[in-house]
Each structure stands twice: as C-alpha cells, then as structure tokens.
Short mmCIF file of C-alpha atoms in Angstrom, two decimals:
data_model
loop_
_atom_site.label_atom_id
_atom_site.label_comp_id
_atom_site.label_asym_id
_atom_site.label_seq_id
_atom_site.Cartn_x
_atom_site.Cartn_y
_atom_site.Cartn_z
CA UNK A 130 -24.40 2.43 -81.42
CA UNK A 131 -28.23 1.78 -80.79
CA UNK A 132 -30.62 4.42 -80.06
CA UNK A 133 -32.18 2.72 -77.92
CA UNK A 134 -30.86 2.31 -74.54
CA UNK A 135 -31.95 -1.39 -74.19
CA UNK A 136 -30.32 -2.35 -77.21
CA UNK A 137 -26.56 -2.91 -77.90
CA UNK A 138 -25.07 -3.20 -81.80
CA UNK A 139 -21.53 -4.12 -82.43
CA UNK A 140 -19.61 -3.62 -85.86
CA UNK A 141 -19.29 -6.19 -88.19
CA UNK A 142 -15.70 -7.85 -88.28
CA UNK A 143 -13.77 -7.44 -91.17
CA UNK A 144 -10.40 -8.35 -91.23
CA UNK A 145 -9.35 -5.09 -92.60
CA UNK A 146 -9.79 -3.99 -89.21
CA UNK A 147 -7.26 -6.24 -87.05
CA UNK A 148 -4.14 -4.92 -86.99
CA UNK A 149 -1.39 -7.35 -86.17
CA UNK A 150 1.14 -6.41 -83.49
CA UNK A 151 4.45 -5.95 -84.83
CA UNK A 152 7.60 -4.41 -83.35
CA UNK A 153 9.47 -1.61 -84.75
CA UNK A 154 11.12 -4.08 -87.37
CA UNK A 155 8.06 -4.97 -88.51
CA UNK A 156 7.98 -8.67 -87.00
CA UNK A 157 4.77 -10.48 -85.46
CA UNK A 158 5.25 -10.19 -81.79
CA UNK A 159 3.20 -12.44 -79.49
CA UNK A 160 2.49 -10.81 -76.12
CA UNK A 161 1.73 -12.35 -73.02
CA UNK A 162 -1.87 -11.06 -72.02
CA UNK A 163 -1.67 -10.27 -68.39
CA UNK A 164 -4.75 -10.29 -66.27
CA UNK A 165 -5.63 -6.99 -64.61
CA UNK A 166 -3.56 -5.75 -61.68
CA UNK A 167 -4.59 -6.12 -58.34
CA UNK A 168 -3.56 -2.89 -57.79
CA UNK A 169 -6.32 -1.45 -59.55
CA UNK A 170 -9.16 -2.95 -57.56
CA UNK A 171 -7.68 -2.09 -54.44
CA UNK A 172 -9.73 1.13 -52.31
CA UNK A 173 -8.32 2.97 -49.35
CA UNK A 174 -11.31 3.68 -47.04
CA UNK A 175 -10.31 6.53 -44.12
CA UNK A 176 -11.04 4.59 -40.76
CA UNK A 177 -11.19 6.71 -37.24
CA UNK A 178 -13.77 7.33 -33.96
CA UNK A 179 -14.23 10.48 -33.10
CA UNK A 180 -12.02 12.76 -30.28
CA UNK A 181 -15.21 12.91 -27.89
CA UNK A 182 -17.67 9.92 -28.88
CA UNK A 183 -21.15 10.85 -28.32
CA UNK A 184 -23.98 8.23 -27.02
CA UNK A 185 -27.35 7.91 -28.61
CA UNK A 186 -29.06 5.17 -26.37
CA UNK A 187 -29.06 5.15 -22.76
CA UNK A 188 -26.03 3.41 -21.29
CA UNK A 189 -27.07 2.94 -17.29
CA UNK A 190 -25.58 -0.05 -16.16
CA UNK A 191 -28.29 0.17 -12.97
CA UNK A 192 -31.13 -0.44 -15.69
CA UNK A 193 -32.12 -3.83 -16.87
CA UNK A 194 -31.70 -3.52 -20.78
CA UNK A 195 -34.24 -4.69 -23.17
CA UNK A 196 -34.10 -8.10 -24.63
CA UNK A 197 -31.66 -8.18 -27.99
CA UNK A 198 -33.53 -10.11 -30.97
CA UNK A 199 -32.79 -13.14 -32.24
CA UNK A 200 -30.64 -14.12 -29.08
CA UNK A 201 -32.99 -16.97 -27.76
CA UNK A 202 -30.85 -19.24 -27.12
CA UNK A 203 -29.16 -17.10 -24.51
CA UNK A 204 -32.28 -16.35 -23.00
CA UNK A 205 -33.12 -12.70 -24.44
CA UNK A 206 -36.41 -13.79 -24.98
CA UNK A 207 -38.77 -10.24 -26.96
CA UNK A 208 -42.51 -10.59 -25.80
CA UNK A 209 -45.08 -8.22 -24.27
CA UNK A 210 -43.78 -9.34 -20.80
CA UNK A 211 -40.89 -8.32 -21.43
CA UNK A 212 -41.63 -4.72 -22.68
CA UNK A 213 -43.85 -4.37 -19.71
CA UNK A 214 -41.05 -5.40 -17.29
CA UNK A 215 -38.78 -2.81 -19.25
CA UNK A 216 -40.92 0.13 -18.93
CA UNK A 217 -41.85 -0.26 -15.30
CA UNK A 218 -38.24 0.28 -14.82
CA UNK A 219 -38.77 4.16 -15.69
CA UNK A 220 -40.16 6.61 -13.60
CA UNK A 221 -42.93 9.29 -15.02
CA UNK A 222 -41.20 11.92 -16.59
CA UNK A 223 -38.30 9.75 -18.21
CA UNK A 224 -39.78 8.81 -21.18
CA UNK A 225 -37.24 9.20 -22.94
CA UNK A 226 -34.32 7.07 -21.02
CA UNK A 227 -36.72 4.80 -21.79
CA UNK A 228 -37.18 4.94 -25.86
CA UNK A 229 -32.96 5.40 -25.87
CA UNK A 230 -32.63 2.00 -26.20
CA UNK A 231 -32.47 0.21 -29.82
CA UNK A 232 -33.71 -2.81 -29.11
CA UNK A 233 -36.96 -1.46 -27.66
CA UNK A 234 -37.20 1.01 -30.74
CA UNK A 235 -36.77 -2.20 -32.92
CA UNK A 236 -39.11 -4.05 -31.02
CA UNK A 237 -41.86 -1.73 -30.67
CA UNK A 238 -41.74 -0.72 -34.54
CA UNK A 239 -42.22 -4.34 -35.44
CA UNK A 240 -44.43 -6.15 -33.01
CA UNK A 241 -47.57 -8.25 -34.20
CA UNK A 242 -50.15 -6.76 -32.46
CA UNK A 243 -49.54 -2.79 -32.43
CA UNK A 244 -46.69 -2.63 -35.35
CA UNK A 245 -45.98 1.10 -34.43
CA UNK A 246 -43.36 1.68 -37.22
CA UNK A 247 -45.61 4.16 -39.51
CA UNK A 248 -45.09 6.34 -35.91
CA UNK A 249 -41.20 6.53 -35.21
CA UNK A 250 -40.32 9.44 -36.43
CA UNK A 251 -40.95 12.00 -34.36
CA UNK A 252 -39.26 9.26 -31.19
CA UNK A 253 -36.68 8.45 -33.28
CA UNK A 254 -35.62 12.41 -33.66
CA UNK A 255 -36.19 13.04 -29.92
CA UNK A 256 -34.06 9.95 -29.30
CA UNK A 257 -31.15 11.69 -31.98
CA UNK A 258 -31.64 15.29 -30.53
CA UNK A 259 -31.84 14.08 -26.51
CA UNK A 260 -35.50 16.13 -27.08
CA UNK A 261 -37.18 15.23 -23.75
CA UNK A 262 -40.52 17.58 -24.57
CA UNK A 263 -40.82 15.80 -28.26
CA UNK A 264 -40.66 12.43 -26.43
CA UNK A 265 -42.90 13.05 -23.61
CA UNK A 266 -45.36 14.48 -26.19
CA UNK A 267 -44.80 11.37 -28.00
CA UNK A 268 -45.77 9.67 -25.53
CA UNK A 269 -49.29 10.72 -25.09
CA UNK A 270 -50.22 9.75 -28.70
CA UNK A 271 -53.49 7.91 -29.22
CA UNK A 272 -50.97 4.90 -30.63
CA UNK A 273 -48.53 4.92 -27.37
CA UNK A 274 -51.21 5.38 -25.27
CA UNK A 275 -52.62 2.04 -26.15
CA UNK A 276 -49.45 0.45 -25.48
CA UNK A 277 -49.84 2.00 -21.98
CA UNK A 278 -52.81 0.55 -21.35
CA UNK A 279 -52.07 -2.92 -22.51
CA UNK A 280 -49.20 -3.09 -19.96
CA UNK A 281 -50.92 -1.65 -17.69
CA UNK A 282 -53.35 -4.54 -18.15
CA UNK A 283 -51.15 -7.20 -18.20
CA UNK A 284 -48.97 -5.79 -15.00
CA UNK A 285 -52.08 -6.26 -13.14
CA UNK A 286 -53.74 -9.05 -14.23
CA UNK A 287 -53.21 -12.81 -12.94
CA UNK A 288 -50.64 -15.14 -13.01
CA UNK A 289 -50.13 -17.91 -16.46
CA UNK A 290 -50.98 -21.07 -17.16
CA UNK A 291 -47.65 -21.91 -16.20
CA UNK A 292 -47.63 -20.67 -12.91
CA UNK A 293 -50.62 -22.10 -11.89
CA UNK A 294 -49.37 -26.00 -13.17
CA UNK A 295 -46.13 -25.41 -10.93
CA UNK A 296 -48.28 -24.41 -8.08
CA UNK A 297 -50.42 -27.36 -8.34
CA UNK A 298 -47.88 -29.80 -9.28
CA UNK A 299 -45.82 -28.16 -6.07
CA UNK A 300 -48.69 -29.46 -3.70
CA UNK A 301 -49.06 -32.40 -5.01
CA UNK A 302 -52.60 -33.14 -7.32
CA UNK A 303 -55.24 -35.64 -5.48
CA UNK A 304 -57.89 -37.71 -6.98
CA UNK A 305 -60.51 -34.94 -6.31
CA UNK A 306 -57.93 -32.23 -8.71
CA UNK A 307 -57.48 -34.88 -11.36
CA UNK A 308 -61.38 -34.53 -11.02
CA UNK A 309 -61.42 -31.31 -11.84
CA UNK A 310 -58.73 -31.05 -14.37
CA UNK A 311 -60.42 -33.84 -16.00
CA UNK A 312 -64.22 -31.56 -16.26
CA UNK A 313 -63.01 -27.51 -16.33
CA UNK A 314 -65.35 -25.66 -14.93
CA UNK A 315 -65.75 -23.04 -17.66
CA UNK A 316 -65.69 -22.23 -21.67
CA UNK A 317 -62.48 -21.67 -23.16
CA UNK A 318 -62.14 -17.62 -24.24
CA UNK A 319 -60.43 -16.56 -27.22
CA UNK A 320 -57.80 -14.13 -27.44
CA UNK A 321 -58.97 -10.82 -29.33
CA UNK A 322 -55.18 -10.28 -30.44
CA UNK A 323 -54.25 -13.34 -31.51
CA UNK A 324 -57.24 -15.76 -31.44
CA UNK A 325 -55.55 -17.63 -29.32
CA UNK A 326 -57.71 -20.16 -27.10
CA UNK A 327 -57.11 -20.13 -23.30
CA UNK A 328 -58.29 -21.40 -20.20
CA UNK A 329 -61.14 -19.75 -18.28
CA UNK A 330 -58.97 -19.53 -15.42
CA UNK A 331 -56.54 -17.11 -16.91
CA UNK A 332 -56.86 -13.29 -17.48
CA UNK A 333 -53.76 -12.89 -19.56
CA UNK A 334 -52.91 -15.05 -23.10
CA UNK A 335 -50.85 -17.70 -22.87
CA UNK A 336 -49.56 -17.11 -26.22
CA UNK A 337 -49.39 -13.49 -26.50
CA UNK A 338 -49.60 -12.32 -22.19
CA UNK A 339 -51.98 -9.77 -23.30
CA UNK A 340 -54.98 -9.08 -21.48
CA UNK A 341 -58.34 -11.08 -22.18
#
C-alpha cells in the first residue's frame, strides 16, 4: 500500500501465492464464476405523502398563474409583460400571494435585466414560513423597488410596434402612409437595457417592453 493517496501499488505475482481450488479429496475443481446477484444492487426506498399535505405556493384558481418556463410552444410565453400583467393581479398588501408562486420566484431570480437571485432569501423564507411582514418588508427593498417602477413604467406607457402595424394595416395604408413609412419622422432611440434600437414612435422596447 502507497502512502500516498494518489498512488496505488499492487504485489508482485508469484506463483507461490495462487492457491488452486481443490475439493476435500484434493482434486482440481473448476467453478463456474457467477456474476454478482441482482439481489445485491437492489434498494428499498420508503415512498408516502403526508396525512395533511401542506401548500407552499398560492393555489387560487381565480388568479391568472405566471407563465411556466420553457413551455413556448404552448403559449407560456416569460417576459416583462408578463410579470407586469401578473402582479397587477394583486392588491396592496398581498405581497406575498403574489411571490407564492414558483415560477415567478424562478423568473424573477434569473431575468436579464435585474437578475435578483443574490436577494431571495429573505422572500424565499417568508414564502416557506407564510411570513406576510418579512415579505412586505421585502418588498420595499431598493432592488424590488426598481422592479416596481419598471412595471409601473411599462403599464403606462404606449402601445408596441405591433399594435400600431395591425392598426394601420386594419385601415388600410394609402399612398400618403407609404409616404411616411417610407421617410420616419424621427431618430431611432436605443434601449438602455438591452441596446436594442426602436422606433421613435414607441415608448416601450420592442425587444425587451421596458420603458425607453
């Protein structure tokens, strides 16, 4: 054996140390050499719920849930306009029926412009402990409270690009708007949170929906 931990030594064979199998008459006996049992690898893990199962998240079927991740093609689609449709759903004082919902904890820790995951902990014990005061104190953090302000923001701000194409394209565009599309009257702005270019027309990112 090696004294050091990283090395391994093995004895040198010498045939003075194989001993041949033999019965009790003294006869070579060949063995078949089974492989291990199955029996062996086999682990019983206990399975059961619990007598009186006890929620974490909010479970209110009245309340529009947040958006799951990674389910686009069903439509759960995780932006800022979504979070900001999600929290107008709450009512002052019910912060935390708000933040009881893993998919907005996930979302929230983890999003590109504000990654607030260096700041869960406290939320994510008021969420555990149903701790109302800890989550509406929380909730007036410097880092939550620009959050608030962004949706704020973008709740009031004016409609996307989008929205403004269907419109026109609902009326029906004349030679005078092809015109105008043609020669925008304006510079294009650049999105502080994503450096995103957009029209000077919009007041909200096309790319991000934050605020300009």
């Amino acid at each position: 054996m090696s004294v050091a931990s990283s090395v391994m030594r093995g004895r040198q064979h010498r045939s003075r140390n194989t001993t041949l199998e033999k019965d009790s008459y003294g006869n070579e006996v060949l063995r078949l050499a089974r492989p291990l049992p199955v029996e062996y690898l086999l682990v019983d893990i206990p399975a059961s719920t619990p007598l009186t199962p006890q929620y974490t998240f909010n479970a209110d079927s009245n309340l529009t849930p947040f958006p799951v991740e990674n389910r686009m093609v069903d439509g759960h689609i995780q932006d800022f306009n979504a979070l900001s449709n999600y929290c107008q759903q709450f009512r002052p004082g019910h912060f935390l029926e708000a933040v009881s919902d893993f998919h907005f904890l996930l979302y929230i820790s983890a999003m590109d412009m504000l990654p607030m995951k260096d700041y869960m902990s406290p939320i994510l014990e008021a969420v555990r402990t149903k701790n109302s005061d800890l989550a509406e104190n929380w909730s007036r953090s410097e880092h939550w409270a620009t959050v608030e302000q962004l949706i704020t923001a973008s709740s009031s701000s004016l409609p996307t690009l989008s929205r403004h194409v269907a419109l026109n394209n609902a009326t029906g565009p004349n030679i005078g708007d092809q015109d105008e599309a043609a020669a925008p009257n304006g510079i294009l702005w650049t999105c502080p949170h994503c450096t995103f270019l957009n029209p000077p027309e919009l007041a909200t990112c096309e790319m991000c929906s934050l605020p300009r």
